[in-house]
Amino acid sequence: MDFVKFGIIGTGAVWGYHRLGAKNNPKIKFISAYDTNERNLNRAAKFSKLKTYSKLDDFFKSDIDAVLVMVPHYLHKDIVVAAAEAGKHVICEKPMATTLEECDDMITATKKAGIKFMIAENHRFLPAHQYIKDIIDRGLIGDVFFGRSYEGAFVTADQFLDPNKWNFTYDKGGGGVVADQGVHKFTFLNWLLGEVYSAQSWLGKAINSPPNKGEDTAIVLLRYRSGAMITVDISSLTIHPLTNRTELHGTKGTILEDHSWEKPVQIFSSHLDAEVKGEFYSPTIEHGPFPKYYKISMGYEDAYFAECILEDKTPEFTPEQAKQGVAIVLLSYLSAKKGDFATMDDLMKIYNTIGTRSILEGLDKVVKKNYEHIKWEL
Ligand SMILES: NC(=O)c1ccc[n+]([C@@H]2O[C@H](COP(=O)([O-])OP(=O)(O)OC[C@H]3O[C@@H](n4cnc5c(N)ncnc54)[C@H](O)[C@@H]3O)[C@@H](O)[C@H]2O)c1
């Protein structure tokens, strides 16, 4: 097999980045599409010459090796399980799911089917993030004890204000920006720093969105088992082109990263092996401010997944790691409900008894409504 034949499920906003990222990649051919929204489906099909299906069963019977899933979060589990049962390899957009139990069902079904399964967490595939991972693994900034991270993914106001859009809803989105955007940071930071021990969070609404919508702005304080303390700030209302940022301080140096910069990483290191000593330096890394870094990272993630299929490799980014990202989302929500910090042990007690769906219930009551003194011009 020289290339992988992909079918896509969900032809909304994120498809455009995958399409551009995989363009000219000889190992990837997108050949068919399924979506319940005929308008989106036909537009994608026309633009990318895809064969369309109106029934999921027929789509799965078509001549495809793998499926790229890009649907609202509450559907990830059922669609991934169905794809696995149809014997297709699956790459599914983040966050993996809305509860830990859904993640388990996905892991069980994909393992049983013996197919390749990876969550499309593009932050694992950003060259800047891979560079930072290497710097940390080489010990160039020593042991990380402190840092902060920011995800500022501005979206149009209707995604918050329209109660009928699934985005940021408790039932279909699995929560607000912590679930939708925070998960990028949690997965990235876990990769660098290991497991989280506890979290404390503040959830806020800076815009007067309907009650079925979760927080638009949040601060999450994370304590890692390594002892590192990290603040994660998340908002989808901050007015600037989409970006993300991370600042990490270790016993031998500092990393500053911002995806709105042309050169996204600055390093200061006192390590003997540091490329430059005594001052910050900015390595040349494949990058471009939004939207370019999206295209780059999604291109690499899809290419890597295709390579795993073609070379029969197990994806390095495992579903169990993706599930940890969902665990930190739920831990943040649990902390907001407790009005105090929550530990992973607290989360595991819920997981082993009443189930993690219960964390999303009543969450709307603890979101701080901060919008009374804020004037938006929409
Ligand atoms: N990695 C990133 O940075 C990034 C960016 C944006 C979105 N995403 C993720 O991509 C996924 C999709 O987000 P989006 O922004 O494209 O959403 P969207 O609302 O723009 O598109 C979702 C599509 O799914 C379709 N759909 C809904 N129910 C369906 C069903 N039962 N079967 C088939 N299709 C169905 C809708 O009709 C729509 O076309 C989400 O998981 C989201 O978090 C990731």
GROMACS .gro file of C-alpha atoms and ligand atoms in nm:
model
  422
    1MET     CA    1   0.000   0.000   0.000
    2ASP     CA    2   0.155   0.333  -0.108
    3PHE     CA    3  -0.107   0.564   0.039
    4VAL     CA    4  -0.397   0.561   0.282
    5LYS     CA    5  -0.751   0.614   0.159
    6PHE     CA    6  -0.933   0.829   0.414
    7GLY     CA    7  -1.299   0.901   0.455
    8ILE     CA    8  -1.403   1.199   0.662
    9ILE     CA    9  -1.690   1.226   0.908
   10GLY     CA   10  -1.782   1.588   0.980
   11THR     CA   11  -1.714   1.855   0.720
   12GLY     CA   12  -1.723   2.172   0.935
   13ALA     CA   13  -1.462   2.427   1.033
   14VAL     CA   14  -1.167   2.206   1.120
   15TRP     CA   15  -1.180   2.008   0.796
   16GLY     CA   16  -1.033   2.308   0.612
   17TYR     CA   17  -0.707   2.284   0.812
   18HIS     CA   18  -0.675   1.910   0.760
   19ARG     CA   19  -0.741   1.953   0.391
   20LEU     CA   20  -0.474   2.218   0.354
   21GLY     CA   21  -0.229   2.032   0.578
   22ALA     CA   22  -0.251   1.710   0.377
   23LYS     CA   23  -0.244   1.881   0.038
   24ASN     CA   24   0.036   1.742  -0.180
   25ASN     CA   25   0.104   1.458   0.063
   26PRO     CA   26   0.127   1.149  -0.161
   27LYS     CA   27   0.056   0.918   0.135
   28ILE     CA   28  -0.290   1.063   0.202
   29LYS     CA   29  -0.595   1.049  -0.024
   30PHE     CA   30  -0.927   1.181   0.105
   31ILE     CA   31  -1.187   1.004  -0.101
   32SER     CA   32  -1.524   1.005   0.074
   33ALA     CA   33  -1.729   1.203   0.323
   34TYR     CA   34  -2.024   1.167   0.557
   35ASP     CA   35  -2.208   1.446   0.739
   36THR     CA   36  -2.564   1.489   0.861
   37ASN     CA   37  -2.558   1.846   0.733
   38GLU     CA   38  -2.611   1.820   0.359
   39ARG     CA   39  -2.492   2.174   0.288
   40ASN     CA   40  -2.158   2.122   0.461
   41LEU     CA   41  -2.122   1.779   0.303
   42ASN     CA   42  -2.188   1.897  -0.051
   43ARG     CA   43  -1.963   2.199  -0.016
   44ALA     CA   44  -1.672   1.986   0.108
   45ALA     CA   45  -1.738   1.722  -0.156
   46LYS     CA   46  -1.744   1.972  -0.439
   47PHE     CA   47  -1.431   2.148  -0.326
   48SER     CA   48  -1.227   1.835  -0.256
   49LYS     CA   49  -1.387   1.591  -0.502
   50LEU     CA   50  -1.516   1.354  -0.235
   51LYS     CA   51  -1.781   1.087  -0.279
   52THR     CA   52  -2.065   1.163  -0.040
   53TYR     CA   53  -2.274   0.925   0.168
   54SER     CA   54  -2.598   0.992   0.348
   55LYS     CA   55  -2.584   0.671   0.552
   56LEU     CA   56  -2.299   0.594   0.789
   57ASP     CA   57  -2.316   0.218   0.717
   58ASP     CA   58  -2.275   0.275   0.344
   59PHE     CA   59  -1.987   0.515   0.411
   60PHE     CA   60  -1.809   0.249   0.617
   61LYS     CA   61  -1.862  -0.008   0.338
   62SER     CA   62  -1.688   0.220   0.089
   63ASP     CA   63  -1.332   0.160  -0.021
   64ILE     CA   64  -1.155   0.344   0.265
   65ASP     CA   65  -0.878   0.231   0.497
   66ALA     CA   66  -0.917   0.499   0.762
   67VAL     CA   67  -1.154   0.759   0.897
   68LEU     CA   68  -1.089   1.114   1.014
   69VAL     CA   69  -1.357   1.210   1.269
   70MET     CA   70  -1.439   1.581   1.306
   71VAL     CA   71  -1.777   1.598   1.477
   72PRO     CA   72  -1.906   1.758   1.801
   73HIS     CA   73  -1.748   1.610   2.115
   74TYR     CA   74  -2.046   1.411   2.244
   75LEU     CA   75  -2.045   1.208   1.920
   76HIS     CA   76  -1.676   1.110   1.928
   77LYS     CA   77  -1.732   0.791   2.127
   78ASP     CA   78  -2.016   0.643   1.918
   79ILE     CA   79  -1.855   0.728   1.586
   80VAL     CA   80  -1.511   0.599   1.682
   81VAL     CA   81  -1.661   0.276   1.816
   82ALA     CA   82  -1.866   0.231   1.496
   83ALA     CA   83  -1.560   0.296   1.278
   84ALA     CA   84  -1.355   0.045   1.478
   85GLU     CA   85  -1.630  -0.215   1.445
   86ALA     CA   86  -1.628  -0.153   1.071
   87GLY     CA   87  -1.255  -0.233   1.077
   88LYS     CA   88  -1.134   0.117   0.983
   89HIS     CA   89  -0.829   0.287   1.133
   90VAL     CA   90  -0.942   0.602   1.316
   91ILE     CA   91  -0.800   0.945   1.383
   92CYS     CA   92  -1.045   1.154   1.585
   93GLU     CA   93  -1.032   1.522   1.672
   94LYS     CA   94  -0.967   1.641   2.028
   95PRO     CA   95  -1.084   1.631   2.301
   96MET     CA   96  -1.102   1.252   2.301
   97ALA     CA   97  -1.449   1.256   2.460
   98THR     CA   98  -1.659   1.425   2.726
   99THR     CA   99  -1.616   1.167   3.005
  100LEU     CA  100  -1.354   0.911   3.110
  101GLU     CA  101  -1.602   0.628   3.056
  102GLU     CA  102  -1.646   0.729   2.691
  103CYS     CA  103  -1.268   0.726   2.653
  104ASP     CA  104  -1.261   0.372   2.796
  105ASP     CA  105  -1.524   0.253   2.548
  106MET     CA  106  -1.320   0.398   2.264
  107ILE     CA  107  -1.000   0.232   2.387
  108THR     CA  108  -1.172  -0.105   2.434
  109ALA     CA  109  -1.340  -0.101   2.091
  110THR     CA  110  -1.031   0.010   1.899
  111LYS     CA  111  -0.807  -0.243   2.076
  112LYS     CA  112  -1.060  -0.522   2.014
  113ALA     CA  113  -1.075  -0.432   1.646
  114GLY     CA  114  -0.695  -0.423   1.622
  115ILE     CA  115  -0.699  -0.099   1.428
  116LYS     CA  116  -0.474   0.209   1.463
  117PHE     CA  117  -0.633   0.479   1.674
  118MET     CA  118  -0.504   0.824   1.753
  119ILE     CA  119  -0.657   1.145   1.880
  120ALA     CA  120  -0.580   1.440   1.654
  121GLU     CA  121  -0.410   1.659   1.914
  122ASN     CA  122  -0.233   1.898   1.684
  123HIS     CA  123  -0.034   2.048   1.972
  124ARG     CA  124   0.170   1.725   1.986
  125PHE     CA  125   0.267   1.785   1.623
  126LEU     CA  126   0.364   2.151   1.631
  127PRO     CA  127   0.733   2.178   1.544
  128ALA     CA  128   0.773   2.441   1.822
  129HIS     CA  129   0.626   2.204   2.078
  130GLN     CA  130   0.840   1.917   1.956
  131TYR     CA  131   1.144   2.144   1.985
  132ILE     CA  132   1.049   2.232   2.346
  133LYS     CA  133   1.000   1.864   2.430
  134ASP     CA  134   1.351   1.794   2.303
  135ILE     CA  135   1.501   2.086   2.502
  136ILE     CA  136   1.339   1.954   2.821
  137ASP     CA  137   1.439   1.592   2.754
  138ARG     CA  138   1.800   1.704   2.698
  139GLY     CA  139   1.792   1.876   3.038
  140LEU     CA  140   1.874   2.219   2.890
  141ILE     CA  141   1.644   2.400   3.131
  142GLY     CA  142   1.686   2.143   3.411
  143ASP     CA  143   1.392   2.040   3.626
  144VAL     CA  144   1.081   2.247   3.555
  145PHE     CA  145   0.937   2.381   3.880
  146PHE     CA  146   0.716   2.666   3.761
  147GLY     CA  147   0.541   2.800   3.454
  148ARG     CA  148   0.231   2.926   3.281
  149SER     CA  149   0.047   2.850   2.964
  150TYR     CA  150  -0.221   3.033   2.766
  151GLU     CA  151  -0.466   2.926   2.499
  152GLY     CA  152  -0.641   3.216   2.334
  153ALA     CA  153  -0.858   3.085   2.057
  154PHE     CA  154  -1.090   3.367   1.961
  155VAL     CA  155  -1.418   3.245   1.810
  156THR     CA  156  -1.712   3.432   1.668
  157ALA     CA  157  -1.958   3.547   1.938
  158ASP     CA  158  -2.241   3.332   1.798
  159GLN     CA  159  -2.059   3.019   1.915
  160PHE     CA  160  -2.128   3.140   2.269
  161LEU     CA  161  -2.453   3.329   2.215
  162ASP     CA  162  -2.648   3.084   1.998
  163PRO     CA  163  -2.791   2.814   2.229
  164ASN     CA  164  -2.846   2.586   1.929
  165LYS     CA  165  -2.476   2.568   1.836
  166TRP     CA  166  -2.312   2.270   2.003
  167ASN     CA  167  -1.987   2.456   2.077
  168PHE     CA  168  -1.914   2.510   2.447
  169THR     CA  169  -2.237   2.343   2.563
  170TYR     CA  170  -2.240   2.109   2.861
  171ASP     CA  171  -2.429   1.832   2.682
  172LYS     CA  172  -2.266   1.833   2.338
  173GLY     CA  173  -1.932   2.004   2.401
  174GLY     CA  174  -1.858   1.852   2.741
  175GLY     CA  175  -1.818   2.202   2.888
  176GLY     CA  176  -1.678   2.539   2.790
  177VAL     CA  177  -1.328   2.651   2.701
  178VAL     CA  178  -1.158   2.422   2.951
  179ALA     CA  179  -1.288   2.119   2.759
  180ASP     CA  180  -1.255   2.272   2.415
  181GLN     CA  181  -0.926   2.462   2.439
  182GLY     CA  182  -0.771   2.376   2.775
  183VAL     CA  183  -0.735   2.014   2.669
  184HIS     CA  184  -0.467   2.122   2.417
  185LYS     CA  185  -0.256   2.267   2.697
  186PHE     CA  186  -0.319   1.982   2.940
  187THR     CA  187  -0.210   1.721   2.686
  188PHE     CA  188   0.096   1.921   2.585
  189LEU     CA  189   0.205   1.989   2.945
  190ASN     CA  190   0.154   1.626   3.050
  191TRP     CA  191   0.386   1.523   2.767
  192LEU     CA  192   0.655   1.753   2.907
  193LEU     CA  193   0.598   1.726   3.280
  194GLY     CA  194   0.432   1.392   3.353
  195GLU     CA  195   0.118   1.340   3.556
  196VAL     CA  196  -0.095   1.600   3.730
  197TYR     CA  197  -0.154   1.555   4.103
  198SER     CA  198  -0.415   1.827   4.167
  199ALA     CA  199  -0.596   2.123   4.011
  200GLN     CA  200  -0.773   2.433   4.126
  201SER     CA  201  -0.984   2.632   3.883
  202TRP     CA  202  -1.192   2.946   3.836
  203LEU     CA  203  -1.451   2.935   3.563
  204GLY     CA  204  -1.592   3.263   3.432
  205LYS     CA  205  -1.834   3.403   3.180
  206ALA     CA  206  -1.727   3.739   3.042
  207ILE     CA  207  -2.017   3.731   2.798
  208ASN     CA  208  -2.383   3.675   2.884
  209SER     CA  209  -2.425   3.343   2.707
  210PRO     CA  210  -2.727   3.112   2.746
  211PRO     CA  211  -2.735   2.873   3.045
  212ASN     CA  212  -2.651   2.568   2.832
  213LYS     CA  213  -2.311   2.724   2.748
  214GLY     CA  214  -2.013   2.674   2.972
  215GLU     CA  215  -1.734   2.908   3.071
  216ASP     CA  216  -1.574   3.134   2.810
  217THR     CA  217  -1.275   3.216   3.030
  218ALA     CA  218  -1.090   3.011   3.291
  219ILE     CA  219  -0.781   2.991   3.508
  220VAL     CA  220  -0.657   2.648   3.611
  221LEU     CA  221  -0.372   2.598   3.858
  222LEU     CA  222  -0.202   2.263   3.813
  223ARG     CA  223   0.027   2.083   4.051
  224TYR     CA  224   0.223   1.801   3.889
  225ARG     CA  225   0.345   1.490   4.068
  226SER     CA  226   0.696   1.617   3.989
  227GLY     CA  227   0.617   1.920   4.209
  228ALA     CA  228   0.594   2.164   3.916
  229MET     CA  229   0.329   2.436   3.954
  230ILE     CA  230   0.172   2.565   3.633
  231THR     CA  231  -0.104   2.819   3.565
  232VAL     CA  232  -0.317   2.753   3.258
  233ASP     CA  233  -0.519   3.052   3.131
  234ILE     CA  234  -0.783   2.987   2.870
  235SER     CA  235  -1.025   3.213   2.686
  236SER     CA  236  -1.207   3.211   2.356
  237LEU     CA  237  -1.306   3.577   2.384
  238THR     CA  238  -0.965   3.744   2.397
  239ILE     CA  239  -0.938   3.973   2.094
  240HIS     CA  240  -0.635   3.879   1.888
  241PRO     CA  241  -0.557   3.624   1.619
  242LEU     CA  242  -0.560   3.276   1.764
  243THR     CA  243  -0.242   3.192   1.953
  244ASN     CA  244  -0.104   2.989   2.239
  245ARG     CA  245   0.180   3.056   2.476
  246THR     CA  246   0.390   2.872   2.727
  247GLU     CA  247   0.654   2.988   2.972
  248LEU     CA  248   0.852   2.725   3.161
  249HIS     CA  249   1.117   2.782   3.426
  250GLY     CA  250   1.360   2.510   3.530
  251THR     CA  251   1.666   2.476   3.749
  252LYS     CA  252   1.894   2.552   3.452
  253GLY     CA  253   1.696   2.789   3.237
  254THR     CA  254   1.376   2.921   3.085
  255ILE     CA  255   1.167   2.860   2.774
  256LEU     CA  256   0.937   3.132   2.638
  257GLU     CA  257   0.704   3.040   2.356
  258ASP     CA  258   0.437   3.233   2.170
  259HIS     CA  259   0.277   3.121   1.845
  260SER     CA  260   0.205   3.478   1.739
  261TRP     CA  261   0.582   3.531   1.701
  262GLU     CA  262   0.755   3.454   1.373
  263LYS     CA  263   1.019   3.269   1.575
  264PRO     CA  264   0.797   3.105   1.834
  265VAL     CA  265   1.054   2.987   2.090
  266GLN     CA  266   1.314   3.169   2.303
  267ILE     CA  267   1.550   2.980   2.528
  268PHE     CA  268   1.779   3.086   2.807
  269SER     CA  269   1.997   2.805   2.936
  270SER     CA  270   2.291   2.780   3.174
  271HIS     CA  271   2.349   2.418   3.070
  272LEU     CA  272   2.695   2.334   2.931
  273ASP     CA  273   2.537   2.194   2.613
  274ALA     CA  274   2.326   2.504   2.541
  275GLU     CA  275   2.365   2.631   2.182
  276VAL     CA  276   2.397   2.992   2.309
  277LYS     CA  277   2.502   3.094   2.661
  278GLY     CA  278   2.431   3.405   2.869
  279GLU     CA  279   2.142   3.534   2.660
  280PHE     CA  280   1.806   3.430   2.516
  281TYR     CA  281   1.828   3.270   2.172
  282SER     CA  282   1.555   3.192   1.917
  283PRO     CA  283   1.613   2.883   1.707
  284THR     CA  284   1.478   2.865   1.354
  285ILE     CA  285   1.171   2.641   1.365
  286GLU     CA  286   0.915   2.567   1.095
  287HIS     CA  287   0.633   2.800   1.196
  288GLY     CA  288   0.404   3.086   1.104
  289PRO     CA  289   0.147   3.271   1.315
  290PHE     CA  290  -0.213   3.151   1.285
  291PRO     CA  291  -0.344   3.012   1.054
  292LYS     CA  292  -0.014   2.876   0.929
  293TYR     CA  293   0.078   2.686   1.243
  294TYR     CA  294  -0.258   2.509   1.233
  295LYS     CA  295  -0.200   2.394   0.880
  296ILE     CA  296   0.153   2.280   0.961
  297SER     CA  297   0.056   2.085   1.274
  298MET     CA  298  -0.249   1.917   1.122
  299GLY     CA  299  -0.047   1.825   0.814
  300TYR     CA  300   0.212   1.655   1.035
  301GLU     CA  301  -0.045   1.478   1.252
  302ASP     CA  302  -0.232   1.330   0.954
  303ALA     CA  303   0.095   1.240   0.781
  304TYR     CA  304   0.219   1.066   1.097
  305PHE     CA  305  -0.105   0.872   1.133
  306ALA     CA  306  -0.089   0.762   0.767
  307GLU     CA  307   0.273   0.655   0.822
  308CYS     CA  308   0.167   0.446   1.125
  309ILE     CA  309  -0.084   0.264   0.904
  310LEU     CA  310   0.153   0.219   0.611
  311GLU     CA  311   0.443   0.101   0.828
  312ASP     CA  312   0.230  -0.084   1.085
  313LYS     CA  313   0.354   0.128   1.378
  314THR     CA  314   0.162   0.205   1.697
  315PRO     CA  315   0.110   0.583   1.723
  316GLU     CA  316   0.341   0.729   1.989
  317PHE     CA  317   0.061   0.956   2.110
  318THR     CA  318  -0.158   0.696   2.275
  319PRO     CA  319  -0.534   0.708   2.349
  320GLU     CA  320  -0.442   0.661   2.717
  321GLN     CA  321  -0.243   0.988   2.702
  322ALA     CA  322  -0.535   1.161   2.531
  323LYS     CA  323  -0.764   1.030   2.807
  324GLN     CA  324  -0.537   1.200   3.062
  325GLY     CA  325  -0.614   1.533   2.891
  326VAL     CA  326  -0.986   1.465   2.943
  327ALA     CA  327  -0.911   1.368   3.305
  328ILE     CA  328  -0.755   1.711   3.369
  329VAL     CA  329  -1.057   1.884   3.210
  330LEU     CA  330  -1.284   1.695   3.450
  331LEU     CA  331  -1.048   1.755   3.743
  332SER     CA  332  -1.065   2.131   3.672
  333TYR     CA  333  -1.445   2.115   3.669
  334LEU     CA  334  -1.450   1.910   3.987
  335SER     CA  335  -1.235   2.172   4.158
  336ALA     CA  336  -1.471   2.450   4.047
  337LYS     CA  337  -1.763   2.258   4.192
  338LYS     CA  338  -1.579   2.196   4.520
  339GLY     CA  339  -1.466   2.558   4.538
  340ASP     CA  340  -1.131   2.416   4.640
  341PHE     CA  341  -0.847   2.218   4.487
  342ALA     CA  342  -0.925   1.863   4.371
  343THR     CA  343  -0.683   1.574   4.343
  344MET     CA  344  -0.667   1.295   4.087
  345ASP     CA  345  -0.762   1.061   4.373
  346ASP     CA  346  -1.084   1.262   4.418
  347LEU     CA  347  -1.154   1.226   4.046
  348MET     CA  348  -1.082   0.852   4.054
  349LYS     CA  349  -1.331   0.804   4.340
  350ILE     CA  350  -1.603   0.954   4.121
  351TYR     CA  351  -1.490   0.750   3.821
  352ASN     CA  352  -1.511   0.430   4.030
  353THR     CA  353  -1.853   0.509   4.178
  354ILE     CA  354  -2.109   0.746   4.027
  355GLY     CA  355  -1.923   0.811   3.702
  356THR     CA  356  -1.754   1.122   3.561
  357ARG     CA  357  -2.063   1.243   3.370
  358SER     CA  358  -2.188   1.360   3.714
  359ILE     CA  359  -1.913   1.626   3.720
  360LEU     CA  360  -2.076   1.811   3.430
  361GLU     CA  361  -2.413   1.816   3.604
  362GLY     CA  362  -2.480   2.142   3.788
  363LEU     CA  363  -2.151   2.290   3.668
  364ASP     CA  364  -2.340   2.593   3.532
  365LYS     CA  365  -2.413   2.696   3.891
  366VAL     CA  366  -2.048   2.748   3.978
  367VAL     CA  367  -1.944   2.952   3.674
  368LYS     CA  368  -1.879   3.311   3.789
  369LYS     CA  369  -2.088   3.557   3.588
  370ASN     CA  370  -1.842   3.839   3.536
  371TYR     CA  371  -2.017   4.019   3.252
  372GLU     CA  372  -2.233   4.270   3.436
  373HIS     CA  373  -1.970   4.544   3.413
  374ILE     CA  374  -1.834   4.442   3.075
  375LYS     CA  375  -1.959   4.599   2.754
  376TRP     CA  376  -1.916   4.403   2.432
  377GLU     CA  377  -1.973   4.558   2.092
  378LEU     CA  378  -2.103   4.267   1.893
  379LIG     N1  379  -0.725   2.082   1.667
  379LIG     C1  380  -0.782   2.201   1.667
  379LIG     O1  381  -0.719   2.300   1.689
  379LIG     C2  382  -0.929   2.209   1.637
  379LIG     C3  383  -0.985   2.327   1.585
  379LIG     C4  384  -1.124   2.330   1.562
  379LIG     C5  385  -1.201   2.219   1.591
  379LIG     N2  386  -1.142   2.108   1.643
  379LIG     C6  387  -1.223   1.989   1.679
  379LIG     O2  388  -1.280   1.934   1.560
  379LIG     C7  389  -1.409   1.879   1.589
  379LIG     C8  390  -1.512   1.945   1.499
  379LIG     O3  391  -1.507   2.085   1.522
  379LIG     P1  392  -1.554   2.189   1.411
  379LIG     O4  393  -1.507   2.321   1.459
  379LIG     O5  394  -1.512   2.142   1.276
  379LIG     O6  395  -1.712   2.180   1.428
  379LIG     P2  396  -1.824   2.226   1.324
  379LIG     O7  397  -1.947   2.248   1.403
  379LIG     O8  398  -1.773   2.337   1.239
  379LIG     O9  399  -1.839   2.097   1.231
  379LIG     C9  400  -1.891   1.977   1.281
  379LIG    C10  401  -1.952   1.899   1.165
  379LIG    O10  402  -1.999   1.775   1.217
  379LIG    C11  403  -2.124   1.749   1.153
  379LIG     N3  404  -2.205   1.655   1.231
  379LIG    C12  405  -2.282   1.682   1.339
  379LIG     N4  406  -2.341   1.569   1.380
  379LIG    C13  407  -2.301   1.470   1.297
  379LIG    C14  408  -2.326   1.331   1.290
  379LIG     N5  409  -2.406   1.268   1.376
  379LIG     N6  410  -2.266   1.262   1.192
  379LIG    C15  411  -2.186   1.321   1.101
  379LIG     N7  412  -2.157   1.453   1.103
  379LIG    C16  413  -2.214   1.525   1.201
  379LIG    C17  414  -2.190   1.887   1.142
  379LIG    O11  415  -2.296   1.887   1.050
  379LIG    C18  416  -2.071   1.971   1.099
  379LIG    O12  417  -2.056   1.977   0.960
  379LIG    C19  418  -1.430   1.902   1.740
  379LIG    O13  419  -1.384   1.789   1.808
  379LIG    C20  420  -1.340   2.021   1.769
  379LIG    O14  421  -1.298   2.032   1.905
  379LIG    C21  422  -1.009   2.101   1.663
   0.00000   0.00000   0.00000
